Amino acid sequence: MSEQIEKAIARKYDAGFVSEIESDTFPPGLDEDVIRRISEMKNEPEWMLEWRLQAFRSWLKMKEPDWAHLGYERIDYQSISYYSAPKSMKDKPKSLDEVDPELIRTYEKLGIPLHEQKMLAGVAVDAVFDSVSVVTTFRAKLEEAGVIFCPISEAIQKYPELVKKYLGSVVPRSDNFFAALNCAVFTDGSFVYIPKGVRCPMELSTYFRINELNTGQFERTLIIADEGSHVSYLEGCTAPQRDENQLHAAVVELVALDDAEIKYSTVQNWYPGDENGKGGIYNFVTKRGIAHKNSKISWTQVETGSAITWKYPSCILKGDNSVGEFYSVALTRGRQQADTGTKMIHLGKNTKSTIVSKGISAGNSSNAYRGLVKMGPGADGARNHTECDSLLIGDKCAAHTFPYIESSNPSAIVEHEATTSKVSDDQMFLCKQRGLDAEKAVSMIVNGFCKEVFKELPMEFAVEAGKLLEISLEGSVG
Amino acid sequence: MMLTIKDLHARVEDKIILKGLNLTVKPGEVHAIMGPNGAGKSTLGYVMSGRDGYELVSGSIEMNGEDLMEMDIEERAQQGLFLAFQYPVEIPGVSNMEFMKESVNAIRKARGEEALTAAEFLKIAKEACKQVNLPLDFLKRGVNEGFSGGEKKRNEIMQLILLKPKLVILDESDSGLDIDALKVVADGVNSQRDGKRSFIVVTHYQRLLDFIEPDYVHILADGKIVKSGGPELAKEVESTGYAWLGKPEEAGA
Amino acid sequence: MSDWLAQVIDRADAVANAQKDELASLRQNALAELKQQQWPTRRTEAWRYTSLHPLEDMTLPALSQDVPAVPEIDGVDSLDFVFVNGKLQGDMPKLPKGVSVGGLTDSAMQAAATEVFGTVKPRTHLFGLVNDVLATDGLVIDVAAGAKISQPLRILNFVSAGSETHHRVLVRIGDEASVSVIEHGAGSGASVNTAFAEYALGAKARLEHYRFALHGGDAIHIGGAHFSLGTEARLNSTLVGYGSQLSRLDYDVIHAGQHANAKLNAVYLLAPREHFDLHTNIEHAVPNGTTEENARGIIGDRARAVFNGRIHIHRDAQKTLAELNNRNLLLSRGGTISTKPELEIYADDVQCAHGATVAEIDDKALYYMLSRGIKREQALVMLNFGFIQELVAQMPNKALAKWLEPQLRDRFMLMDVRNGS
C-alpha cells in the first residue's frame, strides 16, 4: 500500500514555464557599487542608500547560519545577479494598458488575471516580477478608504516618514545573515498602511514571480496596521523550472499597533527542483511582526515549493493582551528540505499564542519544525499552546521537531505536543473498500491532516491550497 | 448467483487460515457465519474485499459471475461489495460527510450514474443519520474520530444505507454493543433487506440473529464450513457452544 | 580552548604515564579526541542554556575533611561501595555469586572494563572525554550471564569542599542476567566532580537503575549515565536531581538489539539558585524498540532548569514506539525553565510523540482546597508535589521510594514556604 501512497504524492510543477521577456539584468556580483546602482535605478533618496550600505557592511562581517537541519552547497554570493527588470518597465507604465502584454499573460497563466474586471472580486494584487513591481490593482478603490497599497520602492518616494519610522523596526538591519543581505540589496515588494480604525475593504495580495536566470529575488514587505485597523494579506510565489538553484531572501515586517489585526497568509510554491534535487529555489526568509496592546498577528503558511525552506514567521507579543498565531502546512517531497516554524516572544501580560504545524514528508525529503516559545519575566498570565504533527509518507523521508521553550514567568502556561504518524494501511483499506481510488484516498487523508490550517486561510485561498495539494497527488497512480 | 466461493484457501503471512471453504449465496439471501474465535471468520471478509496481506492460495470467489480476485479493493466496492468493519479506523480531519459523499459518488460513477450535488447528498445523509440514531453533527465530525465503539458500528450501517451495495458482509457488527444499540444496527440492516440485496452476517454469538433472521446458518471451524443448516442451527450453538467442535478456542483473528 | 581544559590535557599525560593498565590505550585515544574538541560556549547547541563560567572561575578551597554518613535505608539490603572524594572506603562487601566487582585498574576486571569503556557513551561529549582521560577511580561491575542478583549494588560518591574527582562506573550485564544499581552522589562544598557510568546490557538482560544526584551549593557536578540495550533487554531507570551552581547530566539509551524496552523517569527539584541541566538522548538504531520517558521538575526561587530530550529514530528502526513527556512547574519569578523535546525521525512506520508543559499552580484548585479547610502549605504540596510523587511511586524498589519520598517532600515544602509565588 505504501508504494501507492508514494506514487500518489508525486507531483508535476505547473508554474515551471519561462516567459520570453527582455530584461535589464545586472552582471553577477555584489559590492558597494552594485548597491549604489540598485539605489540609483530606484531613484532613492540618500538616507535609503546609506541604510543599505550600513546593512551591507554588517553583512560582510556576518556568518551564514548553519544551525538549521539543512544540507546544501554553499551559496556563492558573487555568482548571483542582484537586479533584473523587464526592459518595458523602464518607462514606468502609467496604466495596465501600457504594461507589456507578455507580462500580463505570464500572470494570467499563473491564474492571476491583472485586469480588475477579471479578478477575484475583493482581492487587490501587487504583481512583482523579478526585481520590480509590474502593477498594483484596485489602488483607487483602496485609496478611497485611506489604505495605501503600493510597491515599496514607491513608498520610499511618497511616504518617506512612514518608511523611515518602521523599516527595520521589527527586523533590525543586522538581525541575521539573510536579513542583512536583503536590507542591502532589496529591490521591490509591497508596502501597506491601514489608517486608524479602518477595516481594509478588500484582501490584499502580492504575487512574486522569479523569471530571469541566475538572479536572486530580495523582496521587502512592510505592513503597518494603525490603531484599531484590520487587514488580511496574502502572498503567492512561483518560479520557472531550471536546473540552477536560485536564491530568494525576503524580509517581511508587520506592525500591529494597539487593537489592530493583521492576518498574513502565504501560499509558497517556488520551484522545488526535480526528484533528484537538481534546481529549485533556496528560500531564506525572515518574517516577523510586532504586536502592540490588544492587537493580533496571525501567520498562515502553506509551503509546498522550494528546494530549501528556511523560514520562521514570528510574533513579538509586546503589548498586553496581544495575540500571535502560526498555522503551517509544509509539504516536502523529492529532495526538498524544509526547516520552518515560528517564534512566539511573549513580553506583555496575558499574551496568547497558538501554534499549529503540520509537516508532511514524502520521497527523500526532510521536513523539520523549529520553534521557540519564550515567556519573558513580564508575561504574567501568558498562554501558549503548540501542536506539531508530522506525517511520513514512505521510508526514505525524515521528519524532525525542535521546539525550544523558555519560561521565566511563574504564571505563564506553555503546552507543547508533537506526534508523528503515517497514512495507515487501515485508513487506505477503509477508503478503498468504500470505492475510492488510492489517489483520492491519499489526497483526502492528507487534506484531513491539514484541515486545521486550511480553515485559517481566506476562503478563496483555502480552495487554492487544497488544490495545490491535490495537484501534488494527481495523475500517477496505476 | 450473487456469490460463489469454491474451495477457498487463503493465508495471512505464513499461516493458512481458510482451508477449503465453499459457499453460495443467492440474491436476497441472508447467510450467517458463526464459529469460535480463530476459525477464520474475519479473514473471509478481508479476503473477499482484498485487504493487503490476506492472500488467496487457491480456489475462487465470484460475485455476479465476475472474478473478485482480479479486482482492486475499490473496484470490488464499486461492483457492490460492502464490508462493515469490526474495528473501523479513524481518519482525523476528514469529515464523515465529505468521506461518504466521495464514496457515494465514486460508486455512482462506476455504475454510470450522475454524481450527487452537495445538497442532494446532504438530504439523504441526514435521513441515514437519523435512521441509525446518530446526532446530525456526526456528519461533520472526522471519520470515526473519537466515536465510541457503538457509534462506529452505527456509522458503518449509515454507510451501508447510503452506498446501496449488492452484497454486504457484516463483520461482528454486534460485538461490544448493548441491547439498544444492537437493535438500532439490526433495524438498519433489516431496512436494507429488499429481496435482492444479499447479506453475510459474521458473528460469534447467536444474539444478533434474533434480530436479523438468517435464511442459512454455517458453522466455520478451522478454515472450513463444518456444518450448515437453518436458523435452528444458531439456537443449537447458543445452547451448546462450540465445544462440540472438539478444539479449544484460539485467541486472535 | 579554556585554561581549564588546557590543564586537564596536561594532567592527562601524567595519568597516562602512571597507569599501565589495559585502559591506557583507550585513554590515549580519548586524549587525542579531547584535543580536537572545541570548548563549549553558549553558541554550542548542547550548552545553549548552561554556562561553563563557574567551572572556569572555580578556585578550589583547601580540602575539607568532613565525611558524610552513609544513609541507611529501611528495607534496602544493599551491597555498598562508598567513595569519598574518589577513594573507595573500607573493604569490598562480600559479593553474591555471579557478580564480580573491582577497581578500574584491577587486572581481574580488565576484560569487562575494556569491553565497556567508551563504547556506550557518545565519543563527542567533552566532559565524557575528560572523564575518560582522568578517571582512575571508580568501579567495574561484571554480572555473569544468567545471574540474578537480588541485592542492589549501591555506589555512594561523596565529594567534599576542595576536591576534584573524576569517577567512572563500568557495568557489563550478561545475557539474561538481572541486577539493580543505585548511583548516589552528594556534596555541596566548592568542588569539581565528573561522574560517568556506562552500562552494556546483553540479550534479555535487565537493569533496574537509580541515580540520585543530590548535590547542591557550590559543587560542580558534570556526569552521565549511558546504556546500551541488547535484544529484548529491559532498562528501568530513575533519576533524581537537586542541581547546584552547575549540574549537568547526559543520559544516552541506545537500542542496539531489537525488542528492547527502556523506561526512563527523571525528577528535579531546584532551589534556591541551583542550575540543573539534563540532556537525554534515545537512539533507536534497530526495529521494534520501545521507550517511555518522563521528566518532571519543580523550579523555585532563582533556580534554572534545562531539559533537552532527544529521540532519534534511525532509518531501519521501523515499528518503534517512543514517547517523551516533560512537565515543569515554575514557582517563582526569577526562576527559569528551558525545555526542548526533540524528535528526529527517519522511519515512517513508528509511533512517536512528545509533549512539554510549563504551568503554574492551579489557583482554582488551591482555592477549593483552602475552602475545605486544608492548610495552604499542605494544599500546595498536594497539588504540585503529586506529579513528582507519581514518578517516585513508579520506582520498582518500593523501599527506596519510601525513603526518598519524605526527603523530596521536605525539600519541596522548604522551597515553597520560602519562595511562594
mmCIF file of C-alpha atoms in Angstrom, chain A residues 1-2 4 424-438 440 444-449 451 478, chain B residues 49 51-52 73-74 77-78 81-83 85 89-95 98-99 102-103 106-107 156 159 163:
data_model
loop_
_atom_site.group_PDB
_atom_site.id
_atom_site.type_symbol
_atom_site.label_atom_id
_atom_site.label_comp_id
_atom_site.label_asym_id
_atom_site.label_seq_id
_atom_site.Cartn_x
_atom_site.Cartn_y
_atom_site.Cartn_z
ATOM 1 C CA MET A 1 0.000 0.000 0.000
ATOM 2 C CA SER A 2 2.804 2.444 0.845
ATOM 3 C CA GLN A 4 0.785 3.524 -3.979
ATOM 4 C CA SER A 424 -2.010 3.892 7.679
ATOM 5 C CA ASP A 425 -2.817 0.800 5.674
ATOM 6 C CA ASP A 426 -6.065 0.559 7.615
ATOM 7 C CA GLN A 427 -7.113 4.050 6.530
ATOM 8 C CA MET A 428 -6.294 3.251 2.916
ATOM 9 C CA PHE A 429 -8.192 -0.018 3.158
ATOM 10 C CA LEU A 430 -11.288 1.650 4.581
ATOM 11 C CA CYS A 431 -11.279 4.321 1.862
ATOM 12 C CA LYS A 432 -10.780 1.788 -0.921
ATOM 13 C CA GLN A 433 -13.402 -0.580 0.490
ATOM 14 C CA ARG A 434 -15.771 2.355 0.175
ATOM 15 C CA GLY A 435 -14.910 2.636 -3.515
ATOM 16 C CA LEU A 436 -12.270 5.418 -3.516
ATOM 17 C CA ASP A 437 -9.080 5.038 -5.567
ATOM 18 C CA ALA A 438 -5.629 5.392 -3.989
ATOM 19 C CA LYS A 440 -8.357 10.199 -3.908
ATOM 20 C CA MET A 444 -8.387 13.069 1.324
ATOM 21 C CA ILE A 445 -6.326 11.788 4.236
ATOM 22 C CA VAL A 446 -3.592 14.412 3.714
ATOM 23 C CA ASN A 447 -6.143 17.190 3.396
ATOM 24 C CA GLY A 448 -7.789 15.973 6.566
ATOM 25 C CA PHE A 449 -4.417 16.085 8.309
ATOM 26 C CA LYS A 451 -7.590 20.832 7.867
ATOM 27 C CA GLY A 478 -1.546 2.974 -11.831
ATOM 28 C CA SER B 49 -12.659 -7.343 -0.042
ATOM 29 C CA ARG B 51 -7.181 -6.400 2.118
ATOM 30 C CA ASP B 52 -3.374 -6.393 1.812
ATOM 31 C CA ILE B 73 -10.190 -3.183 -3.491
ATOM 32 C CA GLU B 74 -12.062 -0.134 -4.762
ATOM 33 C CA ALA B 77 -16.560 -1.876 -3.712
ATOM 34 C CA GLN B 78 -17.718 -0.238 -6.916
ATOM 35 C CA LEU B 81 -19.328 -5.340 -2.208
ATOM 36 C CA PHE B 82 -19.598 -3.712 1.200
ATOM 37 C CA LEU B 83 -17.722 -4.750 4.329
ATOM 38 C CA PHE B 85 -15.786 -3.404 9.730
ATOM 39 C CA VAL B 89 -10.339 3.050 11.617
ATOM 40 C CA GLU B 90 -10.276 6.787 12.390
ATOM 41 C CA ILE B 91 -9.368 9.323 9.699
ATOM 42 C CA PRO B 92 -8.682 12.572 11.546
ATOM 43 C CA GLY B 93 -9.725 15.815 9.890
ATOM 44 C CA VAL B 94 -11.739 14.184 7.098
ATOM 45 C CA SER B 95 -15.413 14.760 7.844
ATOM 46 C CA GLU B 98 -17.002 14.588 2.875
ATOM 47 C CA PHE B 99 -15.869 10.980 3.071
ATOM 48 C CA GLU B 102 -16.795 10.983 -2.195
ATOM 49 C CA SER B 103 -17.560 7.349 -1.637
ATOM 50 C CA ALA B 106 -17.223 7.117 -6.723
ATOM 51 C CA ILE B 107 -19.661 4.218 -6.670
ATOM 52 C CA GLU B 156 -20.844 1.680 9.359
ATOM 53 C CA GLN B 159 -22.625 3.997 5.143
ATOM 54 C CA LEU B 163 -23.930 3.123 -0.590
#
